[in-house]
Coordinates of N, CA and C in Angstrom, one line a residue:
Chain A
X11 N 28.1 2.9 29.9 CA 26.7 3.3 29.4 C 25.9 2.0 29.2
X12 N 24.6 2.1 29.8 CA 23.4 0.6 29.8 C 23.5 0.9 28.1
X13 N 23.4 -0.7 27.5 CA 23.1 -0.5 26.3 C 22.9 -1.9 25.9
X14 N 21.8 -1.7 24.6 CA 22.3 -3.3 23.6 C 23.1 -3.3 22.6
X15 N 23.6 -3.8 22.0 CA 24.4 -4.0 20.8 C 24.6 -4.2 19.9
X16 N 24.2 -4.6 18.6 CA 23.9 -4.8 17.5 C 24.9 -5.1 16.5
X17 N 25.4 -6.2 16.0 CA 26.1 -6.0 14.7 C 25.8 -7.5 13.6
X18 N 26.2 -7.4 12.6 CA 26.4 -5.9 12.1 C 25.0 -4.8 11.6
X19 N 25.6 -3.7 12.0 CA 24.3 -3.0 11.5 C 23.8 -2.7 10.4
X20 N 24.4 -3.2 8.8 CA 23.7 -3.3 7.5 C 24.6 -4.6 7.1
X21 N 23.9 -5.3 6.5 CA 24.1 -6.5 5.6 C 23.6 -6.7 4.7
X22 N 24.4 -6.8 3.5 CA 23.8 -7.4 2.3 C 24.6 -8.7 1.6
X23 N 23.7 -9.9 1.6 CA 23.9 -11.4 0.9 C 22.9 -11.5 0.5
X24 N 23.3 -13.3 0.2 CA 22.8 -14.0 -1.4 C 22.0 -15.4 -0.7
X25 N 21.1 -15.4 -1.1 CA 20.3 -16.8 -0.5 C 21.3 -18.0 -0.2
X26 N 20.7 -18.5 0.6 CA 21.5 -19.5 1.3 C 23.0 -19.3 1.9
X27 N 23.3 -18.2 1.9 CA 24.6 -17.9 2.7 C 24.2 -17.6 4.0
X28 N 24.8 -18.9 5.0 CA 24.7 -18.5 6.5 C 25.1 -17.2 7.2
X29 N 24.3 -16.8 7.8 CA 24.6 -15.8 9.0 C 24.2 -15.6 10.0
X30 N 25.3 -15.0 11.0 CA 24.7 -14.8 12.2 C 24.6 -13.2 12.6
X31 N 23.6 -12.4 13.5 CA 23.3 -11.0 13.5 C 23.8 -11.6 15.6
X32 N 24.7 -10.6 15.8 CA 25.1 -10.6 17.2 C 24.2 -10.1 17.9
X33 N 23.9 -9.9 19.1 CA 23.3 -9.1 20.2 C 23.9 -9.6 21.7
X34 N 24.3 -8.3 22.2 CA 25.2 -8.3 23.7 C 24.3 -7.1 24.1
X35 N 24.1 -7.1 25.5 CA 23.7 -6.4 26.4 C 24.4 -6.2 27.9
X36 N 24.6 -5.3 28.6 CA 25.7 -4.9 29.4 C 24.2 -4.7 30.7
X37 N 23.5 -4.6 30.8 CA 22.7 -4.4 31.8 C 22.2 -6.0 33.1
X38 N 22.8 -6.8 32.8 CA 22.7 -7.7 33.5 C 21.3 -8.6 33.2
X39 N 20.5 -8.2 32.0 CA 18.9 -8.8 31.9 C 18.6 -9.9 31.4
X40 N 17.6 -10.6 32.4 CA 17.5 -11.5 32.0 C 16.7 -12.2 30.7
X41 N 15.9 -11.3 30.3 CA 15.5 -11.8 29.1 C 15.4 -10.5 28.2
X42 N 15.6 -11.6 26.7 CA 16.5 -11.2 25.8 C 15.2 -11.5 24.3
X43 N 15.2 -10.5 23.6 CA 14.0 -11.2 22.6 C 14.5 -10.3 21.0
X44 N 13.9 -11.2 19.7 CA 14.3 -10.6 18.6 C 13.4 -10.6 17.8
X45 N 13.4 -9.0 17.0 CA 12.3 -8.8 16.5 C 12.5 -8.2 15.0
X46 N 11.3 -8.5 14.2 CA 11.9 -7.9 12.9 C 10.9 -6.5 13.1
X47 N 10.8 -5.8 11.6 CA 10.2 -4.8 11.7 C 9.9 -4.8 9.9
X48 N 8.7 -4.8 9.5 CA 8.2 -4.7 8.2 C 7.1 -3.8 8.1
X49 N 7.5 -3.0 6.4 CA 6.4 -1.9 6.6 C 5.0 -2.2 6.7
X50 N 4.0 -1.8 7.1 CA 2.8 -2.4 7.5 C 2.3 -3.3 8.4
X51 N 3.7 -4.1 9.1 CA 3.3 -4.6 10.6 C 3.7 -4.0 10.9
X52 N 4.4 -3.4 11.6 CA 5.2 -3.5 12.9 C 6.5 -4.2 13.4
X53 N 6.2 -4.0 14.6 CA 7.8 -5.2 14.8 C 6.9 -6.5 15.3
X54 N 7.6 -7.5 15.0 CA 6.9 -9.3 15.2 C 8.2 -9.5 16.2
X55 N 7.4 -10.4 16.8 CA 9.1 -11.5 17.7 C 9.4 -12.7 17.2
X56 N 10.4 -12.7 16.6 CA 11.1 -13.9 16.1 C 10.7 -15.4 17.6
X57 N 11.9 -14.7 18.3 CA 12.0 -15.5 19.4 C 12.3 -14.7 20.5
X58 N 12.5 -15.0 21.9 CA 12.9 -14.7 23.3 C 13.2 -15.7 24.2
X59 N 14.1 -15.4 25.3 CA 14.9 -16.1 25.9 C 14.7 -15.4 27.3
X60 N 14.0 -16.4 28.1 CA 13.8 -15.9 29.3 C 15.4 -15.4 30.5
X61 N 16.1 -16.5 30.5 CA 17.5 -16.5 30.8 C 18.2 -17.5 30.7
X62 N 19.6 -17.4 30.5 CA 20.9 -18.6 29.8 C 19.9 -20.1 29.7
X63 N 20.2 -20.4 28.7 CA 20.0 -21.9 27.9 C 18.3 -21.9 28.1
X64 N 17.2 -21.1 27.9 CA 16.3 -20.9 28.0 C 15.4 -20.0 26.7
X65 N 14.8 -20.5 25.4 CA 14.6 -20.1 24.5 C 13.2 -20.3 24.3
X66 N 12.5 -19.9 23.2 CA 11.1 -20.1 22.9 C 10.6 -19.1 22.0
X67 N 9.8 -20.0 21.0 CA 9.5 -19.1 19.6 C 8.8 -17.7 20.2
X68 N 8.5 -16.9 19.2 CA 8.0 -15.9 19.0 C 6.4 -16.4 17.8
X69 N 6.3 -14.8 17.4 CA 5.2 -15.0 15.8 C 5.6 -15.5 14.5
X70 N 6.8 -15.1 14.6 CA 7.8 -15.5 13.3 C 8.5 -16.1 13.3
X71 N 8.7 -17.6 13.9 CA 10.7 -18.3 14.0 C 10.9 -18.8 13.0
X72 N 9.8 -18.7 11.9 CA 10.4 -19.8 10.7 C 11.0 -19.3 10.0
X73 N 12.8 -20.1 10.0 CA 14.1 -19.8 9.3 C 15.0 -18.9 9.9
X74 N 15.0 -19.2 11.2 CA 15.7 -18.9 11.9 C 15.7 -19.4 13.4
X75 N 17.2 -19.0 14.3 CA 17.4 -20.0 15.3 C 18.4 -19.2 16.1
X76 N 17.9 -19.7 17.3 CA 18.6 -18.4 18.4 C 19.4 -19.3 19.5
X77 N 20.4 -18.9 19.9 CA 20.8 -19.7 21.4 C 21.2 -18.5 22.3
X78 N 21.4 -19.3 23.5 CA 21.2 -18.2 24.8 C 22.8 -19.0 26.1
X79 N 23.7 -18.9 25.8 CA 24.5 -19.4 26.3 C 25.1 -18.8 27.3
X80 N 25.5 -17.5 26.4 CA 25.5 -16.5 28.3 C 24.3 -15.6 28.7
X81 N 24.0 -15.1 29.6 CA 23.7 -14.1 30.4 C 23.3 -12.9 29.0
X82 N 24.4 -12.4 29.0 CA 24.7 -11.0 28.0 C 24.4 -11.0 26.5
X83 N 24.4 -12.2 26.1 CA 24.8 -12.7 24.1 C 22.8 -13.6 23.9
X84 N 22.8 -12.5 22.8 CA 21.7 -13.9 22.0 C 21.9 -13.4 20.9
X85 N 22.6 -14.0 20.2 CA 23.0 -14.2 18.5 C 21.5 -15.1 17.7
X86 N 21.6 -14.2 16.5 CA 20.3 -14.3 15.5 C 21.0 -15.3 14.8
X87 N 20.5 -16.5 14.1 CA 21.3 -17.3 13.0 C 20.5 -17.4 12.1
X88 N 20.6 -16.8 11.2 CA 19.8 -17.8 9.1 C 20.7 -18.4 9.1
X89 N 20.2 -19.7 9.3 CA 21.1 -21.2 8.2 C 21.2 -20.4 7.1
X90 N 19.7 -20.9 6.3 CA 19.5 -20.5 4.7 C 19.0 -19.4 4.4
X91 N 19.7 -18.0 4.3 CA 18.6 -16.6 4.4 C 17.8 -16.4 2.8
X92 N 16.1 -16.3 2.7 CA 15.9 -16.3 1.9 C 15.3 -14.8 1.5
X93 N 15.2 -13.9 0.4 CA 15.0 -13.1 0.0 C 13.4 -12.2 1.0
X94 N 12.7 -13.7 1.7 CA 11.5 -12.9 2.4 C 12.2 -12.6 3.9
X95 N 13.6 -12.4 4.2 CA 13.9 -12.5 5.4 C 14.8 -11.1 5.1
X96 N 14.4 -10.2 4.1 CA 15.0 -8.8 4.2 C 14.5 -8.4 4.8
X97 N 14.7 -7.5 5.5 CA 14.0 -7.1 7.1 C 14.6 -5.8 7.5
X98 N 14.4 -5.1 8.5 CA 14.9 -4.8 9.8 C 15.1 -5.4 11.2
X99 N 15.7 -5.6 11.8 CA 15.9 -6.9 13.0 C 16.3 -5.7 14.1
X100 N 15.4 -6.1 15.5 CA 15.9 -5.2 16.2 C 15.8 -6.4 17.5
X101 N 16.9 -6.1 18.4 CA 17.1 -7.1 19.9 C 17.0 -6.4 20.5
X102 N 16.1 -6.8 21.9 CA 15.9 -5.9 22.8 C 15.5 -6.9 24.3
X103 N 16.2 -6.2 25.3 CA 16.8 -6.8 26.6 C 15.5 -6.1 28.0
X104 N 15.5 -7.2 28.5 CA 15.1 -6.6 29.8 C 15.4 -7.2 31.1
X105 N 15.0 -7.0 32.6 CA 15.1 -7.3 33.8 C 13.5 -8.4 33.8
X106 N 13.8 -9.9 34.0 CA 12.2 -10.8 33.7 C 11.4 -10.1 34.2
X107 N 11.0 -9.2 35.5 CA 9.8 -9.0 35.7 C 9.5 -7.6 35.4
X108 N 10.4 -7.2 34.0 CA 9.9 -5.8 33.9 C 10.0 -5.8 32.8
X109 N 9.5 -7.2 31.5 CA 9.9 -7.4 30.4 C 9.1 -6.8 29.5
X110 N 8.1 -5.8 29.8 CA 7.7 -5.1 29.1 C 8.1 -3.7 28.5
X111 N 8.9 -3.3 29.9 CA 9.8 -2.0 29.4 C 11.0 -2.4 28.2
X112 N 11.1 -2.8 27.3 CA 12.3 -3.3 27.5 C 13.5 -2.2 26.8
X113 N 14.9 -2.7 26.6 CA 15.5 -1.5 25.9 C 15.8 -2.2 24.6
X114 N 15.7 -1.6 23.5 CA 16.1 -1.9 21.8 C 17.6 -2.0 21.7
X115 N 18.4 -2.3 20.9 CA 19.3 -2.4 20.3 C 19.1 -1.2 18.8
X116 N 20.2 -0.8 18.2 CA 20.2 0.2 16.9 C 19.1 -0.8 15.8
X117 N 19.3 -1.9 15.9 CA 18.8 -2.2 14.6 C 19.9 -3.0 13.7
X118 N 19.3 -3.6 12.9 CA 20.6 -4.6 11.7 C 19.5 -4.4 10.4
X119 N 19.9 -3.6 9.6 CA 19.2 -3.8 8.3 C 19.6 -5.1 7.6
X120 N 19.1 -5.9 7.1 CA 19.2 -7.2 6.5 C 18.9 -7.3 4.7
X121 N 19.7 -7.5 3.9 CA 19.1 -7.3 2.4 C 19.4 -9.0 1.8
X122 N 18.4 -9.6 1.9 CA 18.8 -11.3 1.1 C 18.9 -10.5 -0.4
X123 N 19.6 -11.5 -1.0 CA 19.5 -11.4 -2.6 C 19.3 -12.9 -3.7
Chain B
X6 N -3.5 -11.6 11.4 CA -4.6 -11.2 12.9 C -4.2 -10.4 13.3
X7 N -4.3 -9.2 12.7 CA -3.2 -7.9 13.6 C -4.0 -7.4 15.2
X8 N -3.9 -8.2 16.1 CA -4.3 -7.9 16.9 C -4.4 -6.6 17.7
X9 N -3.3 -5.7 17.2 CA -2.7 -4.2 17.8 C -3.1 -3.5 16.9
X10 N -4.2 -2.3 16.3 CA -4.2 -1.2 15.1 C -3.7 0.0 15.4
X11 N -2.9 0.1 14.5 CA -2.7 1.9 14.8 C -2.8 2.6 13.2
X12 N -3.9 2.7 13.1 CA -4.7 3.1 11.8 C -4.3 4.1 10.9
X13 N -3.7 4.8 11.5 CA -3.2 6.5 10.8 C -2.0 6.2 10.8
X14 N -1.1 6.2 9.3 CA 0.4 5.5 9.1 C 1.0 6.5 9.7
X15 N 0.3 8.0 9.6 CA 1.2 9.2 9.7 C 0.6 10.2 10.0
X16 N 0.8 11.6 10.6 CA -0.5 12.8 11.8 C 0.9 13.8 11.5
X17 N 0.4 14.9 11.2 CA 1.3 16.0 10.8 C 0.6 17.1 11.7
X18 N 0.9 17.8 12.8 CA 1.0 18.9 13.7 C 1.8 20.0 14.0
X19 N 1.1 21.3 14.5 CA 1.4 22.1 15.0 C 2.8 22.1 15.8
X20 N 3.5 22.8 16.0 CA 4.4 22.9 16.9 C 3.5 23.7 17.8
X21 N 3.3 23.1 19.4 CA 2.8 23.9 20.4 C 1.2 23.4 20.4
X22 N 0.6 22.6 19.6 CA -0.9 22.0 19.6 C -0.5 20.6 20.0
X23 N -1.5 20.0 20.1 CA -1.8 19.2 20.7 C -1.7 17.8 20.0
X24 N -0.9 17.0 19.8 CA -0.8 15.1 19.0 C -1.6 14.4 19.7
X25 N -2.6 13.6 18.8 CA -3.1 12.8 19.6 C -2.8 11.0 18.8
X26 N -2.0 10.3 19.0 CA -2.3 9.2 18.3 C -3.0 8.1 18.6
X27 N -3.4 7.6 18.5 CA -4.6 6.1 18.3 C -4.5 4.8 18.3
X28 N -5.1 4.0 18.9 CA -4.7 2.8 19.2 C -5.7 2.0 19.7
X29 N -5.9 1.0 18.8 CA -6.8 0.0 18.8 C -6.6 -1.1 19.2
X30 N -7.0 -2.2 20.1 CA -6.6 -3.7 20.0 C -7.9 -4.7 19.7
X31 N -7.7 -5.6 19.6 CA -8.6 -6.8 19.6 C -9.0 -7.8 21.4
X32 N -7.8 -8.2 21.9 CA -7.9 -9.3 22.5 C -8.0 -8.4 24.0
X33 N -9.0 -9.0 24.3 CA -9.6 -8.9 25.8 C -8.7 -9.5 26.6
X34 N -7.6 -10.2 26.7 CA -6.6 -10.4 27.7 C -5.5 -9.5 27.8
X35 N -5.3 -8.7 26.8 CA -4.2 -7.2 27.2 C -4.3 -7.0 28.5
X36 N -3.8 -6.6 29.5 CA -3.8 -5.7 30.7 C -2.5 -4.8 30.8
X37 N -1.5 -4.7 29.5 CA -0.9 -3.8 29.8 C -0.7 -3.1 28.9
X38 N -0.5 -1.3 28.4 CA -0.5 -1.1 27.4 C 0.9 -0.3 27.5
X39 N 1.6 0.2 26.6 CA 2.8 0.8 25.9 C 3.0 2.0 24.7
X40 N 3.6 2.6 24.9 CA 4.2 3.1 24.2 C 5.8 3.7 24.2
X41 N 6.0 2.9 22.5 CA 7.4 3.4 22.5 C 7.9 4.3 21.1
X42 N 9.0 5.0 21.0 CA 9.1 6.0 20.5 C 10.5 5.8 19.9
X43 N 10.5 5.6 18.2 CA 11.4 5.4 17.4 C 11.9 6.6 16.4
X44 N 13.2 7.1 16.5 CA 13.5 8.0 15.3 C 14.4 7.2 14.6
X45 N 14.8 7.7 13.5 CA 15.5 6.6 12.2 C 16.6 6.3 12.9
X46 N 17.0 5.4 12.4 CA 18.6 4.4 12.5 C 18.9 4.2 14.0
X47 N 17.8 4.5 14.6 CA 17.7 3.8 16.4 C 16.8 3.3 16.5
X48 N 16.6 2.2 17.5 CA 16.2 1.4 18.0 C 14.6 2.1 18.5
X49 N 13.8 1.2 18.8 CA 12.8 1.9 19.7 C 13.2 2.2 21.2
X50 N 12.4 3.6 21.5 CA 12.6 3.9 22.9 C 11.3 3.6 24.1
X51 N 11.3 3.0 25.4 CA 10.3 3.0 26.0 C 9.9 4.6 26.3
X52 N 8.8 4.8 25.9 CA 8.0 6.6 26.3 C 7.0 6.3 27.3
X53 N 6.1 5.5 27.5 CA 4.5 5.5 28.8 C 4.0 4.3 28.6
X54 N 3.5 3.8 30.0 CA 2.9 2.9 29.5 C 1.2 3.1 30.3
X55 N 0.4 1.7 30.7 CA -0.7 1.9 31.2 C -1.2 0.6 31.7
X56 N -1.2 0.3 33.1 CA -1.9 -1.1 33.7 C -3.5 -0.9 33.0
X57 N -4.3 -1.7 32.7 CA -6.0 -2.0 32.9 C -7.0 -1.6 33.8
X58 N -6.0 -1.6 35.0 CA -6.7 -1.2 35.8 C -6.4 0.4 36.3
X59 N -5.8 0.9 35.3 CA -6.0 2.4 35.2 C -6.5 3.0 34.0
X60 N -7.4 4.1 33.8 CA -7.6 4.8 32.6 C -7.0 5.8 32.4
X61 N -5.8 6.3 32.8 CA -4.9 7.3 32.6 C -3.5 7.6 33.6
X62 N -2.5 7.8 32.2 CA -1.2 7.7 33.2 C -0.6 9.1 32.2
X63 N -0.1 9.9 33.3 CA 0.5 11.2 33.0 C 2.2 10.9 33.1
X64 N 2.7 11.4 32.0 CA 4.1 11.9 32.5 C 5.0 13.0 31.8
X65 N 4.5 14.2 32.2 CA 5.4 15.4 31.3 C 4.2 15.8 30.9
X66 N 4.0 15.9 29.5 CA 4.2 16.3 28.3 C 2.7 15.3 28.0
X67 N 3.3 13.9 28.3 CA 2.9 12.7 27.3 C 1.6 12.0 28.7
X68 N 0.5 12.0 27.9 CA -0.9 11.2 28.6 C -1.0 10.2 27.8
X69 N -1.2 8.7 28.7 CA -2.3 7.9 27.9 C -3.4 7.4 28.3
X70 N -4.4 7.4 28.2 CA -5.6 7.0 28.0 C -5.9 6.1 27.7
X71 N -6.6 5.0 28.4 CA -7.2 3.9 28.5 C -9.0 3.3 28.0
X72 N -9.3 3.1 26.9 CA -10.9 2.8 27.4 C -11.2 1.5 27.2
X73 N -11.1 0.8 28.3 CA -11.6 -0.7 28.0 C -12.2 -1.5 27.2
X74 N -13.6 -0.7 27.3 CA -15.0 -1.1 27.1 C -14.8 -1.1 25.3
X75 N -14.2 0.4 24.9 CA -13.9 0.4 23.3 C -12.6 -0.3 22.9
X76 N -11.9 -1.1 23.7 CA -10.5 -1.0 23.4 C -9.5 -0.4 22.6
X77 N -9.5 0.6 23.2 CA -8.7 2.1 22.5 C -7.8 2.6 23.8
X78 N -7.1 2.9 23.0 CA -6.0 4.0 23.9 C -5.6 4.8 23.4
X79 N -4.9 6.2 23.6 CA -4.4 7.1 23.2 C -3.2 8.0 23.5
X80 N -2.4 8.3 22.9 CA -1.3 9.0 23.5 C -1.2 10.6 23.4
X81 N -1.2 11.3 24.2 CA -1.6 12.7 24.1 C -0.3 13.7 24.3
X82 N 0.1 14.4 23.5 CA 1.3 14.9 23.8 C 0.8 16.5 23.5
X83 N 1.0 16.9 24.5 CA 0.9 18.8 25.1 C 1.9 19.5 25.9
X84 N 2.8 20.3 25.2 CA 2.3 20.7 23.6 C 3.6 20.3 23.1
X85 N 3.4 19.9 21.6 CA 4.0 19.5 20.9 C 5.2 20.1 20.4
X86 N 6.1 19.0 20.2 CA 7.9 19.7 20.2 C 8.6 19.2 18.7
X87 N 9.6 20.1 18.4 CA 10.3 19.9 16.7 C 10.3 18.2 17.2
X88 N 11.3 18.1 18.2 CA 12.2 17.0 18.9 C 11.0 15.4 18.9
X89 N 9.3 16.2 19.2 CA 8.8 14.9 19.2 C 8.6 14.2 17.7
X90 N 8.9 14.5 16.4 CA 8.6 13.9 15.0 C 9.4 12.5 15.7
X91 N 8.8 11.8 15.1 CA 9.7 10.4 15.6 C 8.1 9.5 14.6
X92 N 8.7 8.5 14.9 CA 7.6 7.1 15.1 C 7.2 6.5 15.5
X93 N 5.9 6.2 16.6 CA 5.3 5.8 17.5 C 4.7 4.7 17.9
X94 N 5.0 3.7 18.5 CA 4.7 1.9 18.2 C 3.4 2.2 19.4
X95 N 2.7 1.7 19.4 CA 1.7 1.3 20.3 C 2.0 -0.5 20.6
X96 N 2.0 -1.1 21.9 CA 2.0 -2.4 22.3 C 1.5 -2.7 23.0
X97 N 0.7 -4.1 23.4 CA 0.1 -4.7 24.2 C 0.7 -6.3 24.7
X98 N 0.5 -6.2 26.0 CA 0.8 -7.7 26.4 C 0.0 -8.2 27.6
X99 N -0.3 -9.5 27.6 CA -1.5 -10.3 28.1 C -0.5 -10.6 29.2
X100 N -1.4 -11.1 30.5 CA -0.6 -11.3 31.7 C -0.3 -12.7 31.5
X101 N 1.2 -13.4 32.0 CA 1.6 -14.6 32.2 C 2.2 -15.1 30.4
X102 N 1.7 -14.1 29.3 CA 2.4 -14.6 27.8 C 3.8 -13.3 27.8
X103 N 4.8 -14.0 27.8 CA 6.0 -13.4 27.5 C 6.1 -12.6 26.2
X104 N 5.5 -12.1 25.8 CA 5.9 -10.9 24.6 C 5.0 -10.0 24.5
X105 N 5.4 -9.1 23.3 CA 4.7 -7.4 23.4 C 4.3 -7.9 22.2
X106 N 2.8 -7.0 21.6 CA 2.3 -7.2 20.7 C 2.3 -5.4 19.9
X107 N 2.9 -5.3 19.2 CA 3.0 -4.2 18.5 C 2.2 -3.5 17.3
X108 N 1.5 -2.4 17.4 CA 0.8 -2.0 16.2 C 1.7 -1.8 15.3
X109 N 1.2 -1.2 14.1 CA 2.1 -0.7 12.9 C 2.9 0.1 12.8
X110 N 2.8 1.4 14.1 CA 3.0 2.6 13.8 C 2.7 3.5 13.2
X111 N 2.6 4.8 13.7 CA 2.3 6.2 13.3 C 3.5 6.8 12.9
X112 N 3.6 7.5 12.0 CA 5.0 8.6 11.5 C 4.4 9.8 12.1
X113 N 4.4 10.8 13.5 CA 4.0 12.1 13.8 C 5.6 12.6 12.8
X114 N 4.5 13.9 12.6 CA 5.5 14.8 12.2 C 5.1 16.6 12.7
X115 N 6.5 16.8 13.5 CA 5.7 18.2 14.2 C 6.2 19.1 13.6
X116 N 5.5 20.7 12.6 CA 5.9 21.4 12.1 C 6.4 22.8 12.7
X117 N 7.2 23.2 12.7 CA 7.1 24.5 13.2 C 6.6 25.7 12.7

């Protein structure tokens, strides 16, 4: 089954404890992008990844940091997660010239404390 | 600079009438418009989209509507289903910038 991946799908920590939110995709796409979701925006793009070792901010990157090493993987990292980085986080994958369809991942609820 | 509006947080409808939700932008370089379609604890789903250089794209159920000149779009769903309550992202993206610009969302809710 085409899909994205997400884990974990709820988290709850304590400021400054590192983390990383996984994302794998099985569809072969080459770009890869991450987004939060807050009530009264919308979803923002952290960052996106055109394809492997290929990255570039989004609206939001500050306090966070993405790499792109294979094909299938873009892992979310907080160094330092701070209390304004409670979120919903959603990754979502496409084929580059059809980057606007793209497909979502479930979602990672995120709770700093 | 919320460049994307979608003004109405939430639209409560008929089962079998007509949803219409709403969509505003700012920036004169959009030429592509979207919509996608979220129910809880999933992800968003791609539902229609719309080149610039069309004012209307049909598929099923679901129309959207284009008007340049006002920069508005709209998504039209006839006739309306239990199954469509979800939450509705309206997005836009400029040609040659790599990302989607997303409104706030609508909560439809369809009653029976």
């Amino acid at each position: 089954e085409a899909q994205v991946t997400q884990n974990p799908r709820y988290l709850i920590t304590v400021t400054g404890k590192k983390l990383t939110v996984t994302c794998s995709q099985n569809m072969n796409h080459e770009y890869m992008s991450w987004y939060r979701q807050d009530p009264g925006l919308g979803l923002r793009q952290i960052y996106y990844s055109m394809n492997v070792e290929v990255t570039d901010k989004g609206d939001v990157p500050e306090g966070y940091k993405v790499s792109r090493k294979e094909k299938r993987n873009f892992p979310l990292i907080l160094e330092s997660p701070s209390p304004n980085q409670t979120s919903l986080y959603f990754c979502a994958s496409s084929f580059r010239d059809q980057k606007r369809e793209q497909y979502f991942g479930p979602g990672t609820r995120l709770t700093v404390t | 600079d919320q460049q994307v509006k979608q003004n109405s947080p939430s639209l409560s409808v008929q089962e079998g009438r007509i949803s219409i939700l709403n969509c505003d932008y700012t920036n004169s370089m959009f030429d592509y418009f979207l919509w996608y379609k979220k129910y809880p604890a999933e992800g968003p789903t791609f539902l229609i989209s719309i080149s610039s250089i069309k004012d209307k794209n049909e598929d099923g159920r679901f129309t959207v509507f284009l008007n340049k000149s006002a920069k508005h779009l709209s998504l039209h769903i006839v006739p309306s289903q239990p199954g469509d309550s979800a939450v509705y992202f309206c997005a836009a993206s400029a040609r040659g910038i790599q990302k989607l610009v997303f409104g706030q969302g609508t909560r439809l809710t369809i009653n029976p």
